[in-house]
Structures are given as structure tokens and as C-alpha cells.
PDB file of N, CA and C in Angstrom:
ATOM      1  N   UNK A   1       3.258  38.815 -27.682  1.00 58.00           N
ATOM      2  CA  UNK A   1       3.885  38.606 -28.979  1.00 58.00           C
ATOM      3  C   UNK A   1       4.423  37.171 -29.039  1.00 58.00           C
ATOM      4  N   UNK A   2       3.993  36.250 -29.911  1.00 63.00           N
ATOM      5  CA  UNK A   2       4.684  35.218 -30.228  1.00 63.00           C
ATOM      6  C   UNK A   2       6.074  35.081 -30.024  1.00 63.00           C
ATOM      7  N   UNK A   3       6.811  33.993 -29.949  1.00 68.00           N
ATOM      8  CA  UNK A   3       8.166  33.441 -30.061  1.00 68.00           C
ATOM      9  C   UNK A   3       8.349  33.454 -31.746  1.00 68.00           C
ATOM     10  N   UNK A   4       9.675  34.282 -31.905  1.00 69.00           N
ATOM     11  CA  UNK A   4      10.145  33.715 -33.464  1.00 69.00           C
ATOM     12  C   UNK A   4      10.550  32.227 -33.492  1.00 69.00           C
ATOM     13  N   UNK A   5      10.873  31.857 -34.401  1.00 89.00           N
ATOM     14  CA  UNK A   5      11.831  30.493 -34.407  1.00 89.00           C
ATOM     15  C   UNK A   5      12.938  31.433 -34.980  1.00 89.00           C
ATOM     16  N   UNK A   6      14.365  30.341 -34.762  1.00 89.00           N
ATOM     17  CA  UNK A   6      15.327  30.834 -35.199  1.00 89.00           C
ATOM     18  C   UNK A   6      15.379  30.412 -36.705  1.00 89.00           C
ATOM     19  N   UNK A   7      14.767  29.249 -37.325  1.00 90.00           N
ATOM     20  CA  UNK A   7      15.240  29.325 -38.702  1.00 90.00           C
ATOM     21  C   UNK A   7      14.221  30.786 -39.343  1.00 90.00           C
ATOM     22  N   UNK A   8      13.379  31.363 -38.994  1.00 93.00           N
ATOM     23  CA  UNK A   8      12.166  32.653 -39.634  1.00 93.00           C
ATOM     24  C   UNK A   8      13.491  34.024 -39.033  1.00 93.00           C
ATOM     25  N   UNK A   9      14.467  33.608 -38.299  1.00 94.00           N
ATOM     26  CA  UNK A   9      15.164  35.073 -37.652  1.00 94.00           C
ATOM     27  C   UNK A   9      15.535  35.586 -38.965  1.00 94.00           C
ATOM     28  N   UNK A  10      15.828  36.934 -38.732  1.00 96.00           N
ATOM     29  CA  UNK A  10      16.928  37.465 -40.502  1.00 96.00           C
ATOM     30  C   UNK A  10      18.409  37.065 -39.589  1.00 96.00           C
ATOM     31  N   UNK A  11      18.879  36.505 -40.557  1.00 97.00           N
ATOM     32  CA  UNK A  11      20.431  36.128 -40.163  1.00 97.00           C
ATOM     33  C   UNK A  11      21.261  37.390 -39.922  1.00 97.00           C
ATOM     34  N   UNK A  12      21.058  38.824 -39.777  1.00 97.00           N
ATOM     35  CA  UNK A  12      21.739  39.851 -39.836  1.00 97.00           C
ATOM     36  C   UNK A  12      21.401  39.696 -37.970  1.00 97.00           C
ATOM     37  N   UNK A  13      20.431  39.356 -37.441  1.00 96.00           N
ATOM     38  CA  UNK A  13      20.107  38.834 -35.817  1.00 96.00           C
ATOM     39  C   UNK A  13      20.633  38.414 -35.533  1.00 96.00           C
ATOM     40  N   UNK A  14      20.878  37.094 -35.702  1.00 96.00           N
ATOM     41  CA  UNK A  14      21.391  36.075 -35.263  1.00 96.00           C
ATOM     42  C   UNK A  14      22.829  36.433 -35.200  1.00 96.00           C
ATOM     43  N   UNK A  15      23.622  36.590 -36.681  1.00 97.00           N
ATOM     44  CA  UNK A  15      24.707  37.196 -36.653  1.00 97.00           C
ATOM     45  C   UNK A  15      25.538  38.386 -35.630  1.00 97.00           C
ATOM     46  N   UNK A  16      24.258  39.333 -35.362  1.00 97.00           N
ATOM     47  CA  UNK A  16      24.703  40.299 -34.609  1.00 97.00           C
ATOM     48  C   UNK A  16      24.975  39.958 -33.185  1.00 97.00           C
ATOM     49  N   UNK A  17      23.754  39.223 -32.814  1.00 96.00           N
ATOM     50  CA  UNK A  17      23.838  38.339 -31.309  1.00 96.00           C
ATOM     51  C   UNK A  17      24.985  37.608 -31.494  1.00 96.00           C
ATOM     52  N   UNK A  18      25.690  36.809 -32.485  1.00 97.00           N
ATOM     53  CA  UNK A  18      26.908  36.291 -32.158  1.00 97.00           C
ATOM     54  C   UNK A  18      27.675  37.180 -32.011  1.00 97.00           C
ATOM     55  N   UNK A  19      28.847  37.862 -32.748  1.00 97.00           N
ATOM     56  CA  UNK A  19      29.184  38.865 -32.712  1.00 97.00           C
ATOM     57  C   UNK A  19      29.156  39.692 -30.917  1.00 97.00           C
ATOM     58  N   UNK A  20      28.025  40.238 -30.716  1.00 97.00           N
ATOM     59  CA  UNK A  20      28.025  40.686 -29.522  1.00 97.00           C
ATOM     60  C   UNK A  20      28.528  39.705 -28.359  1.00 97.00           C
ATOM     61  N   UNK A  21      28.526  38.560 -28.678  1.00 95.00           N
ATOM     62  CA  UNK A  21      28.752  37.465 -27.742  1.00 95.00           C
ATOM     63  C   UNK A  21      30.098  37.699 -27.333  1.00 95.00           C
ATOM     64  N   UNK A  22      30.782  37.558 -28.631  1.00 97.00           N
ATOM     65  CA  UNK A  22      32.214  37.172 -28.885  1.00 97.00           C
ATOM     66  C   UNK A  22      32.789  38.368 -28.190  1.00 97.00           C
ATOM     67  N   UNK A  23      32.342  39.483 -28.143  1.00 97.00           N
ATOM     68  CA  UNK A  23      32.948  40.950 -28.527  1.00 97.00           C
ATOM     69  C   UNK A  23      33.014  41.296 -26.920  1.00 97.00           C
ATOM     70  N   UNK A  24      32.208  40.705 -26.413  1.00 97.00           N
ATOM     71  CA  UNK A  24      31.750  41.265 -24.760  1.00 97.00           C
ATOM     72  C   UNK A  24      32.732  40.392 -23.840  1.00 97.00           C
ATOM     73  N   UNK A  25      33.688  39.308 -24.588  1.00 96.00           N
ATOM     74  CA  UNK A  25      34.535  38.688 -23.846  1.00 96.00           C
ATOM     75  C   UNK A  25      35.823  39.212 -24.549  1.00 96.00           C
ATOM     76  N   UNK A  26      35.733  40.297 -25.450  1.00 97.00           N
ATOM     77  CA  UNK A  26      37.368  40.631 -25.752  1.00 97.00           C
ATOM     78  C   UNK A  26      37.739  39.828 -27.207  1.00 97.00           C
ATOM     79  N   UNK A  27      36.772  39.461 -27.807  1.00 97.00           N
ATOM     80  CA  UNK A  27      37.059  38.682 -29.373  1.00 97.00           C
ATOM     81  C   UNK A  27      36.882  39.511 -29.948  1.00 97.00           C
ATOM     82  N   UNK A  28      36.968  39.282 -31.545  1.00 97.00           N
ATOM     83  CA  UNK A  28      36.601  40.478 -32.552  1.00 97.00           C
ATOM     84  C   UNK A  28      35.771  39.997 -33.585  1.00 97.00           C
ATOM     85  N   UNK A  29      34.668  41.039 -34.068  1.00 98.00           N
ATOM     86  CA  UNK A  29      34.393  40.422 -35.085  1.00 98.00           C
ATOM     87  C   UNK A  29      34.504  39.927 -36.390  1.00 98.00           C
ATOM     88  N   UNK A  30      35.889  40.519 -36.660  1.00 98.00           N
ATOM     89  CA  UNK A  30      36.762  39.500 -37.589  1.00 98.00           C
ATOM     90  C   UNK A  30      36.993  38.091 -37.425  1.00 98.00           C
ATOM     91  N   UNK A  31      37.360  37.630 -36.146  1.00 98.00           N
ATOM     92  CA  UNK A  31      37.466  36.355 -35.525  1.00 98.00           C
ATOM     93  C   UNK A  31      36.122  35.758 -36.227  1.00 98.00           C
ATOM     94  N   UNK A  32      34.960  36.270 -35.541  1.00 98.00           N
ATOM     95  CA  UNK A  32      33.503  35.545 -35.757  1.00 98.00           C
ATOM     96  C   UNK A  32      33.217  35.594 -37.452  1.00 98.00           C
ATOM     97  N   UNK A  33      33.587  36.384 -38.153  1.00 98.00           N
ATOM     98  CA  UNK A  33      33.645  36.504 -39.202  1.00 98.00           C
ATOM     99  C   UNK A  33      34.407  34.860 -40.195  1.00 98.00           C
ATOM    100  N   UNK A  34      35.785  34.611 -39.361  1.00 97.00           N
ATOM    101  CA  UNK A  34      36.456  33.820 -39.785  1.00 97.00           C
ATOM    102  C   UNK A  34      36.164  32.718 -39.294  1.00 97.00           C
ATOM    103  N   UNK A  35      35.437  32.440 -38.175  1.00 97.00           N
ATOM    104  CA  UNK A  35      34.992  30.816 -37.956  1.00 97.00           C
ATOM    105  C   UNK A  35      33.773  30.894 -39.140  1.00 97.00           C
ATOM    106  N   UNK A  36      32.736  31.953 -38.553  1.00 98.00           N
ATOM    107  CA  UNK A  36      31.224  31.778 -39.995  1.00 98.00           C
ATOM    108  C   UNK A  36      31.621  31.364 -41.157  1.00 98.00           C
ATOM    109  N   UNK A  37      33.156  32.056 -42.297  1.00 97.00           N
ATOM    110  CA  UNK A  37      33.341  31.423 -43.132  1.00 97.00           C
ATOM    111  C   UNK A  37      33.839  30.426 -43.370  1.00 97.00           C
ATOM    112  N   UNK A  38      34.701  29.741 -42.247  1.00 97.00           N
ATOM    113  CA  UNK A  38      35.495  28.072 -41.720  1.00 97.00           C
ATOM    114  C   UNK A  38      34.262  27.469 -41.919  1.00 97.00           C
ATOM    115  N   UNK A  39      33.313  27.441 -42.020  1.00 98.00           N
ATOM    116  CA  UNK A  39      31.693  26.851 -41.451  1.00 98.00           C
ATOM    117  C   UNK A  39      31.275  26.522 -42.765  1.00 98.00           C
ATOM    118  N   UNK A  40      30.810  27.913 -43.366  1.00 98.00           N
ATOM    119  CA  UNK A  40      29.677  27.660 -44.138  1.00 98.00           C
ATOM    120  C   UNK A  40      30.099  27.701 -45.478  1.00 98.00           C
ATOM    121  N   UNK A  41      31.259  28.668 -45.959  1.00 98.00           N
ATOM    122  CA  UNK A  41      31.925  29.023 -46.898  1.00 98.00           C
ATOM    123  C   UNK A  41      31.542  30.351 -47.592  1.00 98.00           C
ATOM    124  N   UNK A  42      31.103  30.973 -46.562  1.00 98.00           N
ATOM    125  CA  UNK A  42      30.473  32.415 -46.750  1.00 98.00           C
ATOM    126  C   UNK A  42      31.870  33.466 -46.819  1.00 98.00           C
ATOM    127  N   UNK A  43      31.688  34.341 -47.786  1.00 97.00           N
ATOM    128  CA  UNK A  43      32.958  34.944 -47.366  1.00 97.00           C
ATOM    129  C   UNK A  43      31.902  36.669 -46.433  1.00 97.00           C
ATOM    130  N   UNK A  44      32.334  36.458 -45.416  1.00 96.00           N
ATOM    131  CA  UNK A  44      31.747  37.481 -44.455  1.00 96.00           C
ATOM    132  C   UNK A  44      31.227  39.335 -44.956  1.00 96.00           C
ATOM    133  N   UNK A  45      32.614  39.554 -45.921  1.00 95.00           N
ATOM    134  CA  UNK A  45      32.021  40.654 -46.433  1.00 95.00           C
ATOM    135  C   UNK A  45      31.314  40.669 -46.970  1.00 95.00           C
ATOM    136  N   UNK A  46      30.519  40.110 -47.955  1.00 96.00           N
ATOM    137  CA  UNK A  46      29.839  40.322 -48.778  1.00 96.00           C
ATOM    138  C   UNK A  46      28.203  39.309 -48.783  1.00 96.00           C
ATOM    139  N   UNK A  47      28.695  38.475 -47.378  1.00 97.00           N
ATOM    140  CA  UNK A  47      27.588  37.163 -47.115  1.00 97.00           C
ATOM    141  C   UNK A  47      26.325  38.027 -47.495  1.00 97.00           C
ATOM    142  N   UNK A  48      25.044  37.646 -47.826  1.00 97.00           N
ATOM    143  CA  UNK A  48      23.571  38.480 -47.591  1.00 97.00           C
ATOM    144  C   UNK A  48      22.872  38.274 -46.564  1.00 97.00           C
ATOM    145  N   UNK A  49      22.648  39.100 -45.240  1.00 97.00           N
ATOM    146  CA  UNK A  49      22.128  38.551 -44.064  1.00 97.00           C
ATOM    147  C   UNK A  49      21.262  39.194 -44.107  1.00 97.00           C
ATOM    148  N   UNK A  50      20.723  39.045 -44.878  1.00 97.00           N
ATOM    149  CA  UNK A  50      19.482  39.974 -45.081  1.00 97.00           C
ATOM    150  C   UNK A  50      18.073  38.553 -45.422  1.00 97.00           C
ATOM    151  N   UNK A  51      18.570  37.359 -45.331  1.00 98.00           N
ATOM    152  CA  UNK A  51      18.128  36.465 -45.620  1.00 98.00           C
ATOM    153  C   UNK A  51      17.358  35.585 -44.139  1.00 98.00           C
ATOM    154  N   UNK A  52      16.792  34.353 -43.641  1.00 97.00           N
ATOM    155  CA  UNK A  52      16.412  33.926 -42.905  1.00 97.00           C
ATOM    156  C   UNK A  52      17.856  33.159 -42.442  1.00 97.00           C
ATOM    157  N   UNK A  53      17.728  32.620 -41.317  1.00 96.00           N
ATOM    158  CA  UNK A  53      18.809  31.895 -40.763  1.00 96.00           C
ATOM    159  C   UNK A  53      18.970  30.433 -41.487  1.00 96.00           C
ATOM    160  N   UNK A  54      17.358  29.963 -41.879  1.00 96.00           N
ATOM    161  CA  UNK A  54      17.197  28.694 -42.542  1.00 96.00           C
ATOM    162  C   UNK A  54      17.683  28.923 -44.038  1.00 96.00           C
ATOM    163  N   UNK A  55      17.611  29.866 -44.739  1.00 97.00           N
ATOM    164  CA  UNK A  55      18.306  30.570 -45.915  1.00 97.00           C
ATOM    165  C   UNK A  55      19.371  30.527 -46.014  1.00 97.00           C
ATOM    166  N   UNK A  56      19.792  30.894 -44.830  1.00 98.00           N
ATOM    167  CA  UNK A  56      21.526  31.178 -45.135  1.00 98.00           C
ATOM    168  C   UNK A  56      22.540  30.109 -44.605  1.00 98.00           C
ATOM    169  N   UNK A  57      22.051  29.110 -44.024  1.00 97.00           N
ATOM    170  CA  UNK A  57      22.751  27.709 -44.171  1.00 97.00           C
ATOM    171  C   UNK A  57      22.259  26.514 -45.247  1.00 97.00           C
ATOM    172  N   UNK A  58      20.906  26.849 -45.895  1.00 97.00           N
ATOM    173  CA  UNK A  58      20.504  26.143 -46.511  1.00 97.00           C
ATOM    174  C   UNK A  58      21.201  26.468 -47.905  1.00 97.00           C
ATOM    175  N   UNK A  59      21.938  27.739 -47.940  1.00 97.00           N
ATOM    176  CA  UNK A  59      22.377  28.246 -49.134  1.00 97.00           C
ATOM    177  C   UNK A  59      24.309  28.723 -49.218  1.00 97.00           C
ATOM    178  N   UNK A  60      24.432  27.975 -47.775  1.00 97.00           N
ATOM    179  CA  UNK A  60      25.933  27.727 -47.879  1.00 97.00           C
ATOM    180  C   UNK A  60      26.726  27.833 -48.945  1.00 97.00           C
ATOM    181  N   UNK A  61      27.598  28.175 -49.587  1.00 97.00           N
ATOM    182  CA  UNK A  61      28.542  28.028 -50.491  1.00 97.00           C
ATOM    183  C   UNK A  61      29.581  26.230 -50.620  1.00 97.00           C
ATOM    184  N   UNK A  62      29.877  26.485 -49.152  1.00 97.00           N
ATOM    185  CA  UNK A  62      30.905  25.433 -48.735  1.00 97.00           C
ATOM    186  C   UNK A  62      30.402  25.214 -47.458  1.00 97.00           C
ATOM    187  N   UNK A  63      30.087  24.418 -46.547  1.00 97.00           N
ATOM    188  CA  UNK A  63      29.929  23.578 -45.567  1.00 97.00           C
ATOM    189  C   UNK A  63      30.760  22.667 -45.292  1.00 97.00           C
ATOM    190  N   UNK A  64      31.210  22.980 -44.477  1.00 97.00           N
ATOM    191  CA  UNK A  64      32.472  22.342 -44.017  1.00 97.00           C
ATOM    192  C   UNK A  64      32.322  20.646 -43.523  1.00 97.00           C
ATOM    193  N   UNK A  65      32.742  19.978 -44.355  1.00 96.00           N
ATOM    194  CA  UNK A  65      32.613  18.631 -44.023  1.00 96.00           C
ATOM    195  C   UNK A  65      33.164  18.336 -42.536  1.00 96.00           C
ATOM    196  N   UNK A  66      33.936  19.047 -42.199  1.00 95.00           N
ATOM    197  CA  UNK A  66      34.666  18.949 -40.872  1.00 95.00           C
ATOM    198  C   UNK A  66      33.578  19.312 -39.371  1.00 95.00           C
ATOM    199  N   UNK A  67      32.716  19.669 -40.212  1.00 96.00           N
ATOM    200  CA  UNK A  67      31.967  20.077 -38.812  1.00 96.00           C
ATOM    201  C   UNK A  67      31.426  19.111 -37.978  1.00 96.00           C
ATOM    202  N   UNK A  68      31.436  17.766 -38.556  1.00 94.00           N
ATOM    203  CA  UNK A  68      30.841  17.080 -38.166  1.00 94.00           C
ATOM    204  C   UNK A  68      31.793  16.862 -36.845  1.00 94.00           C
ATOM    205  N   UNK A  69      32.890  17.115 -36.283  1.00 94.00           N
ATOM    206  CA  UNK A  69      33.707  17.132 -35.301  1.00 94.00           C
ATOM    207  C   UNK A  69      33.364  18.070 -34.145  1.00 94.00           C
ATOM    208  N   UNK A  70      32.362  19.109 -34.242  1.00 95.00           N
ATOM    209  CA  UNK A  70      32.635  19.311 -33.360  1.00 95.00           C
ATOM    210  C   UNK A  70      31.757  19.125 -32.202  1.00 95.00           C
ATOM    211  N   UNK A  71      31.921  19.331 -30.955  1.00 95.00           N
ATOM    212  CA  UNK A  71      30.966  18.686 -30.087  1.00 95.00           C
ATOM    213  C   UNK A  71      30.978  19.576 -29.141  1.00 95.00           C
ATOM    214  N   UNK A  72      30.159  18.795 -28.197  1.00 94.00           N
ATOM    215  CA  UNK A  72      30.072  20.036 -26.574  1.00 94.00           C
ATOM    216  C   UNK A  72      28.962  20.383 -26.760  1.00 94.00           C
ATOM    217  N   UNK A  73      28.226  20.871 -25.211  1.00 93.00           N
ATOM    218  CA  UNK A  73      27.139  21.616 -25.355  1.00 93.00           C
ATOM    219  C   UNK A  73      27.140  23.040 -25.740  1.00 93.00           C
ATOM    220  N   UNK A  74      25.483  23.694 -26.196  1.00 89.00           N
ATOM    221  CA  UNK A  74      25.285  24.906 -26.132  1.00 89.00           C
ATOM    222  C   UNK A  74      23.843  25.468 -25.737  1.00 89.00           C
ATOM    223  N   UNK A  75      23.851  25.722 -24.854  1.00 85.00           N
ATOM    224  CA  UNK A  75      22.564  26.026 -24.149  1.00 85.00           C
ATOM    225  C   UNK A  75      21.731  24.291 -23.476  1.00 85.00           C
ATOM    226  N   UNK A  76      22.926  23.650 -22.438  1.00 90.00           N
ATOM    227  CA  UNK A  76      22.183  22.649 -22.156  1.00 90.00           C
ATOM    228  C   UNK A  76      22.206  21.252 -23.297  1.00 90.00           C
ATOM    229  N   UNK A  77      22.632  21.463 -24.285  1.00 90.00           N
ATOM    230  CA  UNK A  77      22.072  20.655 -25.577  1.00 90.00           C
ATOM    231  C   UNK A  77      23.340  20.522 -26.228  1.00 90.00           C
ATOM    232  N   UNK A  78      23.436  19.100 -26.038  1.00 96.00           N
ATOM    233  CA  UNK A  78      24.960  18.344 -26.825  1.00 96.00           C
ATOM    234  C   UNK A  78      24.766  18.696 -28.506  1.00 96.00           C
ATOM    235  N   UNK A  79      25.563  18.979 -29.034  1.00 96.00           N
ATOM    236  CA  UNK A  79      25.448  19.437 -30.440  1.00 96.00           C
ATOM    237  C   UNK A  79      25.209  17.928 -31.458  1.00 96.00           C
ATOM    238  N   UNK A  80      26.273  17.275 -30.685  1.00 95.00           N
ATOM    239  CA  UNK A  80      26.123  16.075 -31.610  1.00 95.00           C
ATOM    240  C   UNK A  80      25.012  15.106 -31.654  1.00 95.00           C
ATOM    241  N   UNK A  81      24.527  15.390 -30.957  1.00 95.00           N
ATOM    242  CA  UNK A  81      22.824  14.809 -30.555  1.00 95.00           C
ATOM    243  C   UNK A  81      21.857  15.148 -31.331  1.00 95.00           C
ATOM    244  N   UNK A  82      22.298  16.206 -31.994  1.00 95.00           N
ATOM    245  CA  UNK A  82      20.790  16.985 -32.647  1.00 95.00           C
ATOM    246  C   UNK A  82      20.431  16.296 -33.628  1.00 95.00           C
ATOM    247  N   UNK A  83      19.283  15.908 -33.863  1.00 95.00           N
ATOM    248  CA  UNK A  83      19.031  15.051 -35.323  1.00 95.00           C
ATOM    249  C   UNK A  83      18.493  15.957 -36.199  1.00 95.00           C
ATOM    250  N   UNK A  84      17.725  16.852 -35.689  1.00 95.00           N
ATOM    251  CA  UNK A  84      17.421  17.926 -37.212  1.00 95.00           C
ATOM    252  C   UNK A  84      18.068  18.694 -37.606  1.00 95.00           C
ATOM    253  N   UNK A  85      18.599  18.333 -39.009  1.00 95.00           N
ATOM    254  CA  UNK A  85      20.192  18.839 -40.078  1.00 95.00           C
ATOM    255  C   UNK A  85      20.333  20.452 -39.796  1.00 95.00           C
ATOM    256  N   UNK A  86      18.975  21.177 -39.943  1.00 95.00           N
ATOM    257  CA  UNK A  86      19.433  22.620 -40.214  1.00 95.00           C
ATOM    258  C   UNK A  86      19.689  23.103 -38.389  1.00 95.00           C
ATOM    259  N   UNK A  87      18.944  22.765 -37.715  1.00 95.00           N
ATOM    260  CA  UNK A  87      19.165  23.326 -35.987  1.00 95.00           C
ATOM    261  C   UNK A  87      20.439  23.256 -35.707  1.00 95.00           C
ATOM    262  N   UNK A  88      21.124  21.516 -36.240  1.00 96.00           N
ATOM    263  CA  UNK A  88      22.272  21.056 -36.055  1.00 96.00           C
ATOM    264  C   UNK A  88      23.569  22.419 -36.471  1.00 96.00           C
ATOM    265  N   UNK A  89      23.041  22.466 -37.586  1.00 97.00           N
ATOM    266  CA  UNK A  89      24.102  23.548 -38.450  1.00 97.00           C
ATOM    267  C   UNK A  89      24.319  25.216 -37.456  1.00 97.00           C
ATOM    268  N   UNK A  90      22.603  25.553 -36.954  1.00 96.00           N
ATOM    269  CA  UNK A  90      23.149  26.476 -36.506  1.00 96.00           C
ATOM    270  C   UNK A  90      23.443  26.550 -35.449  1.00 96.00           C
ATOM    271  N   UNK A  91      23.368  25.320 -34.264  1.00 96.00           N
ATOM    272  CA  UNK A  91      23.967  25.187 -32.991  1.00 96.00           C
ATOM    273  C   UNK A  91      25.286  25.220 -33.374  1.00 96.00           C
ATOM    274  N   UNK A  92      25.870  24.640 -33.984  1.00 97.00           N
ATOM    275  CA  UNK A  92      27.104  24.797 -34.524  1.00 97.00           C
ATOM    276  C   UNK A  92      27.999  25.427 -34.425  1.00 97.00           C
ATOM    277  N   UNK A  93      27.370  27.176 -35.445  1.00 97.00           N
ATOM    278  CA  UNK A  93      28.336  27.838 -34.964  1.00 97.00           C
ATOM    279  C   UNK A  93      27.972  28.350 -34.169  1.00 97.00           C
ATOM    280  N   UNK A  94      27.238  28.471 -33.033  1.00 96.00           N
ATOM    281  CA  UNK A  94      26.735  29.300 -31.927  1.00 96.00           C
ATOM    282  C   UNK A  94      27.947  28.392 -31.365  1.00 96.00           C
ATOM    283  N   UNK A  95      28.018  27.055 -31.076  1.00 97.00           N
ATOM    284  CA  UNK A  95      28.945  26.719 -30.141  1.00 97.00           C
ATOM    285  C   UNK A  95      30.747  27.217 -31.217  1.00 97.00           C
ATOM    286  N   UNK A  96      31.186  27.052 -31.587  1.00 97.00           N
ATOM    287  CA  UNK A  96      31.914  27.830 -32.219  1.00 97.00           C
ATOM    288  C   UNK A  96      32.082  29.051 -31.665  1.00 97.00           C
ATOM    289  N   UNK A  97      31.490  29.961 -31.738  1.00 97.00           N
ATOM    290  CA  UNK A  97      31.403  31.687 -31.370  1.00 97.00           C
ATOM    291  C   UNK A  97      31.466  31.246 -29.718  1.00 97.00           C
ATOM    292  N   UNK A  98      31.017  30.020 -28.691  1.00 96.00           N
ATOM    293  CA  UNK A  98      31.006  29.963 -27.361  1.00 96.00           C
ATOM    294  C   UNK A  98      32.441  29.590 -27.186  1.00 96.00           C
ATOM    295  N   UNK A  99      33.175  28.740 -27.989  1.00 96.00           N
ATOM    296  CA  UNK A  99      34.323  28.129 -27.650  1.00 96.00           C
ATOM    297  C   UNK A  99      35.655  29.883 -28.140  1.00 96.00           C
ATOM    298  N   UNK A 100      35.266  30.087 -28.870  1.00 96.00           N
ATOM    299  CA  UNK A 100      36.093  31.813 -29.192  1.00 96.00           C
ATOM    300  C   UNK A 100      35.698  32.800 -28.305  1.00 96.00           C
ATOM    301  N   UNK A 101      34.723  32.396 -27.638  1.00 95.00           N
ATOM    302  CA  UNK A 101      34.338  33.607 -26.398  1.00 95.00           C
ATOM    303  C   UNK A 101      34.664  33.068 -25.624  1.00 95.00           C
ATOM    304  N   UNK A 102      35.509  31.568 -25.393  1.00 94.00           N
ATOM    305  CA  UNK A 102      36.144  31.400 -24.051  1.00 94.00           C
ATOM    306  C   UNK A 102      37.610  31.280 -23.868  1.00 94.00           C
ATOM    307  N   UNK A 103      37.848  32.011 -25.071  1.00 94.00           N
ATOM    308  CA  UNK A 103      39.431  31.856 -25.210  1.00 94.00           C
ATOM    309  C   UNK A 103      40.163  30.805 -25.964  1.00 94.00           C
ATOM    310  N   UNK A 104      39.172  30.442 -26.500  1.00 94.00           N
ATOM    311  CA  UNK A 104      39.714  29.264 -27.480  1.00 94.00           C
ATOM    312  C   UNK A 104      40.642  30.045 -28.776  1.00 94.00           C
ATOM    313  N   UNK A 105      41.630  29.228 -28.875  1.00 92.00           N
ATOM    314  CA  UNK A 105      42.400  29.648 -30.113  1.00 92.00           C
ATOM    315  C   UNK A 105      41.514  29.079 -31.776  1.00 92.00           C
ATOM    316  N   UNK A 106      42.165  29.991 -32.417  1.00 93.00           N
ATOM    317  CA  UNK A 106      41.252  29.558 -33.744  1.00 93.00           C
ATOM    318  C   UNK A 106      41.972  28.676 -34.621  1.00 93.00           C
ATOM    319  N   UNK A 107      42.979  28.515 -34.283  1.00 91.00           N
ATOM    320  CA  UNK A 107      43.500  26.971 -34.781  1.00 91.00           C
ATOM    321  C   UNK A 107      42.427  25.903 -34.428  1.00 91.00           C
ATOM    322  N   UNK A 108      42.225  26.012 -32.593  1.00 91.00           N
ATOM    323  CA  UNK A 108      41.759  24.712 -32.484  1.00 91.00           C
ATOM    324  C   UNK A 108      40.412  25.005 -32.976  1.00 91.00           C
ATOM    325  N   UNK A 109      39.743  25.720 -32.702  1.00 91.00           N
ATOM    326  CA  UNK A 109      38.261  26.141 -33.636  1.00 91.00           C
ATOM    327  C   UNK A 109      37.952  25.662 -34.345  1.00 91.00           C
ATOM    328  N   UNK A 110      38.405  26.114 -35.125  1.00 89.00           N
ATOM    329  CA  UNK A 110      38.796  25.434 -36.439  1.00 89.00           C
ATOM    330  C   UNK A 110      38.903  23.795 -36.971  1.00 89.00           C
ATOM    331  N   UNK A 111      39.301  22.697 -36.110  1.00 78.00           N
ATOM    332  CA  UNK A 111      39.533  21.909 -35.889  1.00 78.00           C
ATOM    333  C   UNK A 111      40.777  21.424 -37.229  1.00 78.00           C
TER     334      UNK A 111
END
């Protein structure tokens, strides 16, 4: 079977794999809920993840101008390095959901 890409995933995947991330170190998914909407400007209840991953940042509400702050790796791969806009976006909050699965407070999350 082929490799998906992550922008073809349904974001209800991706989402869930975060989520499970967070959850398996003692976070909640309210937490992950509240960085995703710090992010994108999704409000979590009602987001449609029923959409592609490239969909659902490409169709942000609010995008947080602030993101451009944050940094660190995630999987090997400095975030701020990335030159292609949408990968960039969703390394993002994957590192986000890594820094709340390590005990990070959501103040600083947040930035």
C-alpha cells in the first residue's frame, strides 16, 4: 500500500494522532483543543475534520501571526527551517502538541 502524504490525511487523523499524543503523557484533549485554536482560529467544537489536513490550514479562520515564534525540532526537523508554507503550518502544531506532552505550560505554548 502506498504512503499517504499528510496534506491528502482527513484532519479527523491527524487530529486524533495528536490528541493521543498529548493524552498518553497525562494532557487533555481540551488542552490540544486550545493550542489547535491558539493556531489556526478554529474553534475546536465545531472545527470540520472531516476535511484534508491541506484543507484545514489552508482554510484557517485566524492564523496566528505569532506562530512565526515558534521553534525547535519535530521529528529530527527544525520547524523554522521549513520553507514549504503549508508543511510549515502543520509541523507547527505537531511541535506544539510535543512541547504540551512534555509538560509545557500553556501560557508558554502559547507564546
Amino acid at each position: 500500500m502506498p504512503r499517504q502524504s499528510v496534506y491528502d490525511m482527513k484532519m479527523a487523523k491527524v487530529y486524533s494522532l495528536l490528541v493521543t499524543k498529548a493524552e498518553k503523557k497525562g494532557r487533555t484533549k481540551a488542552e490540544v483543543d486550545e493550542i489547535t485554536a491558539w493556531l489556526t482560529g478554529y474553534d475546536m467544537r465545531t472545527a470540520n475534520l472531516d476535511v484534508t489536513c491541506a484543507e484545514f490550514f489552508e482554510n484557517a479562520p485566524a492564523y496566528n501571526p505569532r506562530a512565526e515564534l515558534i521553534t525547535g525540532s519535530v521529528c529530527g526537523v527544525k520547524v523554522e527551517t521549513i520553507k514549504e508554507p503549508m508543511m510549515k503550518k502543520i509541523r507547527q502544531l505537531d511541535k506544539l502538541v510535543d512541547e504540551l506532552s512534555k509538560g509545557k505550560g500553556l501560557d508558554k505554548i502559547k507564546r
